[in-house]
Amino acid sequence: MAERVLIVEDEPDLRYVLTRQLRGDGYELDTAVDGEDAIQKIQQNEYAVIITDMNMPRKDGLSVISAAREFLPEAEVIVLTGHGSLENALQAFKAGNIFEYLLKPLDDIGLLNTLVARAIERRNLKRHNRQLFEQLQQAYEELKQKSEMLVQNEKMSAIGTLAAGVAHELNNPLTAVVGFAQILQEKLKSKRPLNWSDEEYQRVLTAVENLVQGAHRSRDIVGSLLRYARVSRADVRSLVDIHQVLRDAFVFTEHMLLRHGIALQKQFAPDLPQVWANPSRLQHVFTNLLLNAQQATPSGGTVTVRTERSEEPKGVWVHIEDTGCGIPEEDLPHIFEPFFTRREDGTGLGLSIVRQIVEEHQGEIRVWSEVGKGTRFSIFLPATEVYQLTPPETPSIEAQSA
Ligand SMILES: Nc1ncnc2c1ncn2[C@@H]1O[C@H](COP(=O)(O)OP(=O)(O)O)[C@@H](O)[C@H]1O
Ligand SMILES: [Mg+2]
């Protein structure tokens, strides 16, 4: 594309001479008859070089130079003036990007061709520099982001390993605590020790009840920590009907929802493709999301589970939507982090496990939420491509009939 050059000169003869002089150099030439005209053109066109007179009717050369600096910061300006003085020159250089300051009349008009060519070179160099600088800055930003992410990942995995180790150690003694606490409770309930007063007996019963609950809760936390550590391992997969997985998840959760006065709506899409997945892990995903939905939704609310077929890319969407409290915007970036919780008795592990499992399945998880309205988690799982399937073991019909 030809570079554009603007010639600003109120004297028609000189305008003609300048234009004719540059005509053979392959530029796209434009002329302006005064400052006002020039400023309008500068605002609308991408000039590489502007050659301008200083004394002109309407706006003068200084205004043209300032406009060029404002609208075309990389353009070079060549001043051509009949009123050269040190003061005028200083003013011009202060106002903008002056490549050359020339006095009329020009002794050698051929000089103009060289000057314009050099001005364009300098302008392109500046442009190139700026692009390089922008690229550098972008690369730097990306690098910074990546390194922050790496540090974060490192921290998370260190915490995860530590937590899994602790959980593993706690698992056996906790099982004993849960078991013995239950035995203790049953024994006490069945018979009051003779030397205890009624009041004493009730107090101990309440204490033991708390003990049992605490023990159960500790075991749940340890269990979810262990699952968190475990889900990072690769596992066996099969062709899975998502609706079956959802029905399995409802076995545990539907009753819980109803008990809390929350309605469960199921909207299952017909002819959903199968996915290549680990059904028990997917069940874990849906159970977790349903549990979170229950915890966020007051009595009288609704939880809706909707499945949807996706063509591009091929797969399945599962939406789990509640009419609960919603998630504040500032929490949204953190809800998938391990140990992030807003619930008093939360572990903050649920969603981090959910995300881990979805990613393991090359899926995607999205969240929409509005405080006071509700929350929707949407999970995409890719449909199985034919090449992912192992060939069938059974002989073909042809072979059977032979
Ligand atoms: N359906 C939901 N509605 C509102 N808030 C939610 C919902 N699901 C998750 N959250 C928020 O995300 C946090 C993290 O959830 P999660 O990882 O399951 O841990 P936990 O349930 O132990 O707090 C919750 O404490 C809650 O603040
Ligand atoms: Mg949870």
XYZ file of C-alpha atoms and ligand atoms in Angstrom:
430
model
C 0.000 0.000 0.000
C 1.358 3.424 -0.950
C 2.294 5.749 1.916
C 0.126 8.833 2.175
C 1.630 12.324 2.141
C -0.303 15.506 2.905
C 0.815 18.837 1.445
C -0.571 21.830 3.338
C -0.035 25.113 1.461
C -2.364 28.083 0.940
C -0.408 29.388 -2.059
C -1.875 27.561 -5.112
C 1.242 27.836 -7.255
C 3.523 26.465 -4.604
C 1.012 23.730 -3.830
C 1.133 22.741 -7.475
C 4.956 22.774 -7.597
C 5.269 20.626 -4.475
C 2.715 18.132 -5.687
C 4.346 17.827 -9.092
C 7.767 17.367 -7.492
C 6.628 14.358 -5.438
C 4.261 12.866 -7.983
C 6.724 10.338 -9.430
C 7.764 8.866 -6.058
C 4.878 6.427 -5.630
C 3.097 8.134 -2.746
C -0.581 8.775 -2.453
C -0.597 12.579 -2.421
C -3.221 14.747 -0.778
C -3.423 18.539 -0.523
C -4.994 20.952 1.957
C -5.602 24.627 1.174
C -5.259 25.929 4.725
C -4.860 24.848 8.368
C -8.520 24.093 8.952
C -8.717 21.905 5.856
C -5.519 20.105 6.921
C -6.764 19.359 10.437
C -9.947 17.837 9.058
C -7.947 15.613 6.721
C -5.524 14.601 9.481
C -8.445 13.414 11.574
C -9.698 11.200 8.781
C -6.616 9.784 7.071
C -3.513 7.853 7.959
C -0.689 10.111 6.674
C 2.932 9.075 7.026
C 4.323 12.543 6.283
C 2.803 16.020 6.433
C 4.487 18.921 4.657
C 3.122 22.155 6.018
C 3.377 25.902 5.593
C 3.299 27.982 8.791
C 1.427 31.215 7.949
C -1.993 30.352 6.626
C -5.540 31.707 6.867
C -7.979 30.044 9.280
C -5.729 27.697 11.351
C -1.927 28.164 11.140
C 0.894 25.626 10.821
C 1.327 25.249 14.586
C -2.253 24.000 14.886
C -1.604 21.550 12.062
C 1.504 20.253 13.857
C -0.405 19.806 17.144
C -3.277 18.031 15.387
C -0.798 15.689 13.740
C 0.739 14.888 17.108
C -2.686 14.200 18.573
C -4.230 12.135 15.802
C -1.200 10.634 14.029
C 1.455 10.372 16.724
C 3.848 8.491 14.462
C 3.589 10.800 11.430
C 6.601 13.000 10.563
C 6.123 16.695 9.814
C 8.239 18.751 7.397
C 7.817 22.479 7.915
C 8.171 24.787 4.933
C 8.061 28.447 5.969
C 8.729 31.863 4.572
C 8.989 33.419 8.027
C 11.862 31.537 9.543
C 13.129 32.758 12.856
C 14.681 30.970 15.775
C 11.595 31.617 17.842
C 9.201 30.241 15.220
C 11.345 27.168 14.753
C 11.435 26.502 18.491
C 7.677 26.817 18.676
C 7.252 24.319 15.849
C 9.617 21.769 17.410
C 7.815 22.130 20.716
C 4.393 21.595 19.149
C 5.103 18.233 17.571
C 7.059 15.759 15.618
C 9.224 17.878 13.299
C 11.437 15.970 10.902
C 12.851 18.993 9.094
C 12.436 22.766 9.202
C 12.916 24.316 5.758
C 12.966 27.937 4.595
C 11.275 29.270 1.466
C 12.254 29.576 -1.219
C 13.833 26.158 -1.535
C 17.180 26.389 -3.312
C 17.017 22.794 -4.411
C 13.494 21.438 -4.668
C 14.918 17.977 -5.365
C 15.917 17.893 -1.680
C 12.237 17.433 -0.862
C 12.153 13.959 -2.430
C 15.038 12.751 -0.275
C 13.575 14.305 2.854
C 10.146 12.729 2.416
C 11.718 9.329 1.751
C 13.818 9.596 4.918
C 10.888 10.843 6.971
C 8.894 7.804 5.906
C 11.773 5.538 6.842
C 11.944 7.068 10.309
C 8.207 6.854 10.764
C 8.178 3.164 9.785
C 11.059 2.458 12.103
C 9.156 4.097 14.962
C 6.120 2.062 14.094
C 8.094 -1.150 14.009
C 9.671 -0.289 17.355
C 6.300 0.321 18.897
C 4.987 -3.018 17.617
C 8.047 -4.792 18.996
C 7.584 -3.035 22.298
C 3.936 -4.075 22.433
C 4.837 -7.666 21.632
C 7.488 -7.609 24.305
C 5.065 -6.193 26.815
C 2.473 -8.824 25.943
C 5.023 -11.606 26.237
C 6.056 -10.206 29.598
C 2.449 -10.116 30.820
C 1.886 -13.696 29.699
C 5.076 -14.830 31.364
C 4.107 -13.087 34.569
C 0.674 -14.693 34.549
C 2.114 -18.124 33.841
C 4.651 -17.860 36.618
C 1.966 -16.755 39.072
C -0.128 -19.711 38.001
C 2.811 -22.078 38.442
C 3.478 -20.803 41.944
C -0.217 -21.186 42.758
C -0.331 -24.739 41.340
C 2.776 -25.651 43.259
C 1.273 -24.344 46.489
C -1.977 -26.181 45.858
C -0.344 -29.480 45.082
C 1.924 -29.183 48.130
C -1.096 -28.527 50.347
C -2.983 -31.347 48.628
C -0.187 -33.863 49.200
C 0.157 -32.839 52.816
C -3.576 -33.005 53.421
C -3.847 -36.400 51.762
C -1.039 -37.725 53.947
C -2.679 -36.435 57.115
C -6.043 -37.815 56.016
C -4.535 -41.210 55.385
C -2.979 -41.291 58.852
C -6.225 -40.215 60.485
C -8.449 -42.641 58.647
C -7.916 -45.759 60.782
C -8.006 -44.169 64.239
C -11.082 -42.202 63.176
C -12.906 -45.323 62.096
C -12.247 -46.676 65.575
C -13.471 -43.456 67.210
C -16.682 -43.505 65.171
C -17.318 -47.172 65.956
C -16.639 -46.933 69.703
C -18.598 -43.702 70.053
C -21.598 -45.423 68.496
C -21.251 -48.448 70.762
C -20.987 -46.144 73.760
C -24.106 -44.292 72.691
C -26.130 -47.454 72.143
C -25.069 -48.909 75.517
C -25.931 -45.709 77.355
C -29.277 -45.368 75.619
C -30.268 -48.906 76.434
C -29.683 -48.594 80.171
C -29.110 -45.789 82.646
C -26.295 -46.561 85.148
C -27.932 -47.020 88.560
C -25.859 -44.495 90.497
C -26.593 -41.612 87.978
C -29.288 -39.024 88.483
C -31.729 -38.306 85.662
C -30.100 -34.958 85.041
C -26.622 -36.443 84.984
C -27.773 -39.154 82.573
C -29.295 -36.609 80.143
C -26.138 -34.516 80.242
C -23.949 -37.486 79.389
C -26.353 -38.590 76.637
C -26.149 -35.137 75.012
C -22.361 -35.162 75.295
C -22.161 -38.579 73.676
C -24.536 -37.455 70.938
C -22.140 -34.566 70.190
C -19.240 -36.982 70.266
C -20.893 -39.237 67.686
C -21.777 -36.330 65.430
C -18.277 -34.890 65.695
C -16.750 -38.249 64.919
C -18.983 -38.675 61.851
C -18.156 -35.232 60.637
C -14.401 -35.812 61.056
C -14.704 -39.047 59.138
C -16.555 -37.242 56.309
C -13.857 -34.595 56.074
C -11.096 -37.185 56.034
C -13.045 -39.184 53.466
C -13.400 -36.235 51.108
C -9.718 -35.396 51.526
C -8.812 -38.936 50.580
C -11.098 -38.825 47.558
C -9.510 -35.543 46.572
C -6.089 -37.182 46.613
C -7.374 -40.268 44.879
C -9.197 -38.644 41.973
C -5.926 -37.403 40.508
C -5.100 -40.986 39.544
C -6.061 -42.279 36.121
C -8.892 -44.745 36.245
C -10.861 -47.223 34.216
C -13.539 -45.787 31.956
C -16.450 -47.131 30.023
C -19.297 -45.950 27.820
C -21.631 -44.158 30.164
C -25.245 -43.087 30.015
C -25.304 -39.750 31.847
C -28.951 -40.173 32.786
C -28.105 -43.389 34.625
C -25.320 -41.594 36.493
C -27.741 -38.833 37.440
C -30.320 -41.346 38.657
C -27.594 -42.904 40.838
C -26.750 -39.482 42.220
C -30.444 -38.865 42.992
C -30.527 -42.042 45.115
C -28.447 -40.178 47.676
C -29.608 -36.643 47.153
C -33.283 -36.581 46.243
C -34.367 -37.615 49.708
C -32.077 -35.031 51.263
C -33.521 -32.253 49.090
C -37.114 -33.202 49.868
C -36.328 -33.336 53.573
C -35.167 -29.706 53.330
C -38.364 -28.680 51.549
C -36.673 -28.277 48.173
C -38.295 -29.550 44.984
C -36.185 -31.495 42.489
C -37.022 -31.004 38.821
C -35.565 -33.283 36.176
C -35.517 -32.253 32.540
C -33.807 -35.012 30.602
C -33.124 -34.526 26.905
C -34.067 -37.375 24.558
C -31.336 -39.273 22.640
C -28.376 -38.055 24.650
C -25.068 -39.438 23.332
C -23.002 -41.618 25.624
C -19.765 -40.364 27.103
C -16.490 -42.162 27.765
C -16.185 -41.793 31.490
C -15.695 -43.135 34.947
C -19.284 -43.349 36.218
C -18.470 -43.324 39.920
C -16.438 -40.157 39.598
C -19.142 -38.467 37.582
C -21.603 -39.497 40.243
C -19.331 -37.811 42.743
C -19.476 -34.629 40.644
C -23.271 -34.519 40.523
C -23.700 -35.511 44.177
C -21.375 -32.701 45.203
C -23.167 -30.104 43.088
C -26.563 -31.257 44.364
C -25.312 -31.118 47.939
C -24.016 -27.567 47.427
C -27.338 -26.603 45.836
C -29.229 -27.953 48.824
C -26.981 -26.090 51.256
C -27.526 -22.813 49.393
C -31.279 -23.130 48.890
C -33.881 -22.302 51.540
C -36.991 -24.375 52.052
C -39.566 -23.804 49.300
C -36.875 -23.481 46.623
C -36.235 -25.600 43.562
C -33.250 -27.447 42.189
C -33.414 -28.195 38.479
C -31.273 -30.768 36.723
C -31.363 -30.397 32.961
C -29.465 -32.324 30.313
C -28.805 -31.067 26.833
C -27.317 -32.515 23.690
C -24.494 -30.489 22.121
C -23.464 -30.796 18.482
C -20.508 -28.450 18.187
C -18.518 -29.794 19.954
C -20.332 -33.086 20.239
C -21.227 -33.974 23.781
C -23.515 -33.523 26.715
C -24.319 -30.559 28.929
C -25.638 -31.096 32.434
C -27.027 -27.997 34.152
C -27.667 -28.018 37.880
C -29.516 -24.898 38.880
C -30.806 -23.763 42.247
C -32.916 -20.870 43.507
C -30.576 -20.342 46.447
C -28.515 -17.499 47.904
C -26.160 -17.138 44.921
C -22.406 -16.521 44.947
C -21.007 -12.986 45.370
C -18.986 -11.834 42.368
C -15.778 -11.541 44.379
C -16.069 -15.201 45.436
C -16.526 -16.565 41.916
C -12.825 -16.715 40.995
C -12.088 -18.716 44.155
C -14.855 -21.282 44.554
C -12.875 -24.004 42.747
C -9.797 -23.557 44.916
C -9.222 -26.279 47.502
C -10.177 -25.137 51.011
C -12.166 -22.132 49.825
C -15.425 -22.165 51.747
C -18.026 -19.715 52.985
C -19.868 -22.289 55.013
C -19.196 -22.617 58.707
C -18.873 -26.389 58.522
C -17.515 -26.518 54.979
C -14.244 -28.083 53.879
C -13.923 -26.134 50.639
C -12.934 -29.315 48.831
C -16.180 -30.138 47.014
C -15.840 -27.930 43.961
C -12.097 -28.423 43.594
C -12.727 -32.159 43.304
C -15.601 -31.524 40.903
C -13.395 -29.469 38.633
C -10.583 -31.984 38.796
C -12.904 -34.797 37.708
C -14.471 -32.759 34.900
C -11.040 -31.834 33.551
C -9.961 -35.448 33.749
C -12.805 -36.172 31.339
C -11.686 -33.393 28.949
C -14.863 -31.605 29.957
C -15.646 -28.077 30.948
C -17.386 -26.495 33.907
C -19.089 -23.101 33.898
C -20.862 -21.226 36.603
C -23.490 -18.539 36.475
C -24.710 -16.960 39.665
C -26.612 -13.972 40.923
C -26.826 -13.095 44.605
C -30.364 -13.568 45.873
C -31.478 -15.337 42.697
C -29.574 -18.554 42.405
C -26.703 -20.441 40.878
C -26.243 -22.655 37.870
C -23.329 -24.998 37.326
C -23.046 -26.288 33.759
C -20.891 -29.242 32.951
C -19.877 -30.300 29.471
C -18.677 -33.807 28.766
C -17.439 -34.684 25.270
C -19.224 -37.498 23.442
C -17.249 -40.540 22.540
C -15.703 -40.524 19.101
C -15.686 -43.827 17.265
C -11.896 -44.095 17.299
C -11.831 -43.992 21.090
C -13.728 -47.240 21.341
C -11.939 -50.520 21.677
C -13.090 -52.979 18.963
C -15.904 -55.325 20.094
C -14.835 -58.708 21.423
C -17.804 -60.610 20.029
C -17.414 -62.012 16.528
C -19.301 -60.318 13.732
C -22.640 -61.691 12.439
C -20.943 -62.942 9.322
C -18.464 -65.022 11.309
C -21.225 -66.405 13.508
C -23.341 -67.643 10.654
C -20.386 -69.342 8.987
N -24.980 -23.762 44.626
C -24.294 -22.848 45.342
N -24.888 -21.700 45.744
C -24.199 -20.772 46.449
N -22.911 -20.894 46.816
C -22.244 -21.994 46.436
C -22.896 -23.027 45.683
N -21.979 -23.993 45.453
C -20.834 -23.591 46.035
N -20.985 -22.383 46.632
C -19.940 -21.611 47.327
O -18.677 -22.169 47.035
C -18.008 -22.543 48.229
C -17.153 -23.747 47.991
O -17.933 -24.888 47.750
P -17.313 -26.322 47.967
O -16.017 -26.393 47.228
O -18.325 -27.352 47.652
O -16.936 -26.345 49.510
P -17.911 -26.370 50.771
O -19.237 -26.849 50.306
O -17.243 -27.327 51.692
O -17.907 -24.984 51.291
C -19.110 -22.723 49.232
O -18.664 -22.531 50.548
C -20.114 -21.651 48.820
O -19.713 -20.417 49.335
Mg -19.646 -28.365 49.031
